[in-house]
């Protein structure tokens, strides 16, 4: 994994934080943390998208964020869990890993029109 894919991973972790914050923040400090997490998440995503294929970057970002949000709701907020939910999160993660594995570590050169 190169440095740019590391940015996508960190951006997804901040995505989980801000999505959880959107639902559970109830004080000014928690809302500030949520806003900072949004800024960090999108800054890293945009930066990585400038150097990697943007479609794959976005799919990996959203997939990891979705899986992380579902798992954080289960672990931190006692969301009901079922085998089907865990299997579907696993399938989502397999898709994300597969996309990452078949994607080159650099974006194709842009042609000037």
Short mmCIF file of C-alpha atoms in Angstrom, two decimals:
data_model
loop_
_atom_site.label_atom_id
_atom_site.label_comp_id
_atom_site.label_asym_id
_atom_site.label_seq_id
_atom_site.Cartn_x
_atom_site.Cartn_y
_atom_site.Cartn_z
CA UNK A 1 0.00 0.00 0.00
CA UNK A 2 1.47 3.30 -0.97
CA UNK A 3 1.15 6.61 0.83
CA UNK A 4 -1.90 7.73 -1.19
CA UNK A 5 -3.89 4.62 -0.30
CA UNK A 6 -2.95 5.26 3.33
CA UNK A 7 -4.60 8.67 2.98
CA UNK A 8 -7.77 6.98 1.73
CA UNK A 9 -7.75 4.64 4.72
CA UNK A 10 -7.28 7.53 7.17
CA UNK A 11 -9.97 9.54 5.35
CA UNK A 12 -12.36 6.61 5.80
CA UNK A 13 -11.59 6.47 9.54
CA UNK A 14 -12.42 10.18 9.82
CA UNK A 15 -15.56 9.50 7.78
CA UNK A 16 -16.70 7.01 10.40
CA UNK A 17 -16.04 9.65 13.09
CA UNK A 18 -18.06 12.36 11.37
CA UNK A 19 -20.94 10.09 10.43
CA UNK A 20 -21.19 8.92 14.06
CA UNK A 21 -20.91 12.57 15.11
CA UNK A 22 -23.79 13.59 12.85
CA UNK A 23 -26.04 11.17 14.70
CA UNK A 24 -24.72 11.40 18.26
CA UNK A 25 -23.15 14.85 18.75
CA UNK A 26 -25.11 16.92 21.26
CA UNK A 27 -22.66 19.53 22.50
CA UNK A 28 -20.66 22.30 20.84
CA UNK A 29 -17.40 20.40 21.38
CA UNK A 30 -18.75 17.24 19.79
CA UNK A 31 -20.07 19.23 16.83
CA UNK A 32 -16.68 20.91 16.42
CA UNK A 33 -14.99 17.50 16.40
CA UNK A 34 -17.51 16.36 13.78
CA UNK A 35 -16.81 19.39 11.57
CA UNK A 36 -13.04 18.91 11.89
CA UNK A 37 -13.46 15.22 11.00
CA UNK A 38 -15.42 16.22 7.87
CA UNK A 39 -12.66 18.62 6.85
CA UNK A 40 -9.84 16.14 7.44
CA UNK A 41 -11.74 13.34 5.72
CA UNK A 42 -12.48 15.28 2.55
CA UNK A 43 -9.06 16.94 2.40
CA UNK A 44 -7.34 13.55 2.46
CA UNK A 45 -9.86 12.10 -0.02
CA UNK A 46 -9.41 14.96 -2.49
CA UNK A 47 -5.63 14.80 -2.21
CA UNK A 48 -5.55 11.06 -2.81
CA UNK A 49 -8.04 11.42 -5.68
CA UNK A 50 -5.62 13.77 -7.44
CA UNK A 51 -2.99 11.03 -7.62
CA UNK A 52 -5.05 7.80 -7.81
CA UNK A 53 -8.00 6.79 -10.04
CA UNK A 54 -10.79 8.85 -8.50
CA UNK A 55 -13.60 6.34 -9.09
CA UNK A 56 -11.79 3.61 -7.22
CA UNK A 57 -10.68 6.01 -4.49
CA UNK A 58 -14.26 7.08 -3.91
CA UNK A 59 -15.58 3.50 -3.93
CA UNK A 60 -12.92 2.38 -1.43
CA UNK A 61 -13.54 5.46 0.75
CA UNK A 62 -17.31 4.93 0.84
CA UNK A 63 -17.03 1.16 1.30
CA UNK A 64 -14.60 1.42 4.20
CA UNK A 65 -16.62 4.24 5.75
CA UNK A 66 -19.85 2.30 5.45
CA UNK A 67 -18.38 -0.86 6.93
CA UNK A 68 -16.69 1.13 9.71
CA UNK A 69 -19.89 3.00 10.52
CA UNK A 70 -21.95 -0.21 10.72
CA UNK A 71 -19.33 -1.86 12.92
CA UNK A 72 -18.97 1.20 15.18
CA UNK A 73 -22.75 1.32 15.68
CA UNK A 74 -22.66 -2.34 16.71
CA UNK A 75 -19.64 -2.02 19.01
CA UNK A 76 -20.16 1.46 20.49
CA UNK A 77 -23.94 1.92 20.45
CA UNK A 78 -25.32 -1.61 20.84
CA UNK A 79 -26.97 -1.64 17.44
CA UNK A 80 -28.62 -5.03 16.86
CA UNK A 81 -26.33 -7.41 15.01
CA UNK A 82 -27.23 -10.34 12.82
CA UNK A 83 -25.28 -12.88 10.85
CA UNK A 84 -26.73 -11.45 7.64
CA UNK A 85 -25.48 -7.96 8.52
CA UNK A 86 -21.98 -9.23 9.24
CA UNK A 87 -21.90 -11.31 6.04
CA UNK A 88 -22.98 -8.30 3.97
CA UNK A 89 -20.33 -6.07 5.59
CA UNK A 90 -17.79 -8.81 4.82
CA UNK A 91 -18.90 -8.88 1.17
CA UNK A 92 -18.60 -5.09 1.05
CA UNK A 93 -15.06 -5.28 2.43
CA UNK A 94 -14.14 -8.01 -0.07
CA UNK A 95 -15.32 -5.74 -2.86
CA UNK A 96 -13.27 -2.85 -1.51
CA UNK A 97 -10.16 -5.02 -1.17
CA UNK A 98 -10.71 -6.40 -4.68
CA UNK A 99 -11.05 -2.91 -6.16
CA UNK A 100 -7.86 -1.83 -4.44
CA UNK A 101 -5.96 -4.89 -5.68
CA UNK A 102 -6.93 -4.42 -9.34
CA UNK A 103 -6.30 -0.67 -9.39
CA UNK A 104 -2.89 0.75 -10.28
CA UNK A 105 -1.23 2.98 -7.70
CA UNK A 106 -1.34 6.02 -9.95
CA UNK A 107 -3.98 7.83 -11.96
CA UNK A 108 -3.73 7.68 -15.75
CA UNK A 109 -2.22 10.72 -17.39
CA UNK A 110 -4.75 13.35 -18.38
CA UNK A 111 -4.87 14.23 -22.04
CA UNK A 112 -5.10 17.90 -22.93
CA UNK A 113 -8.02 18.59 -25.25
#
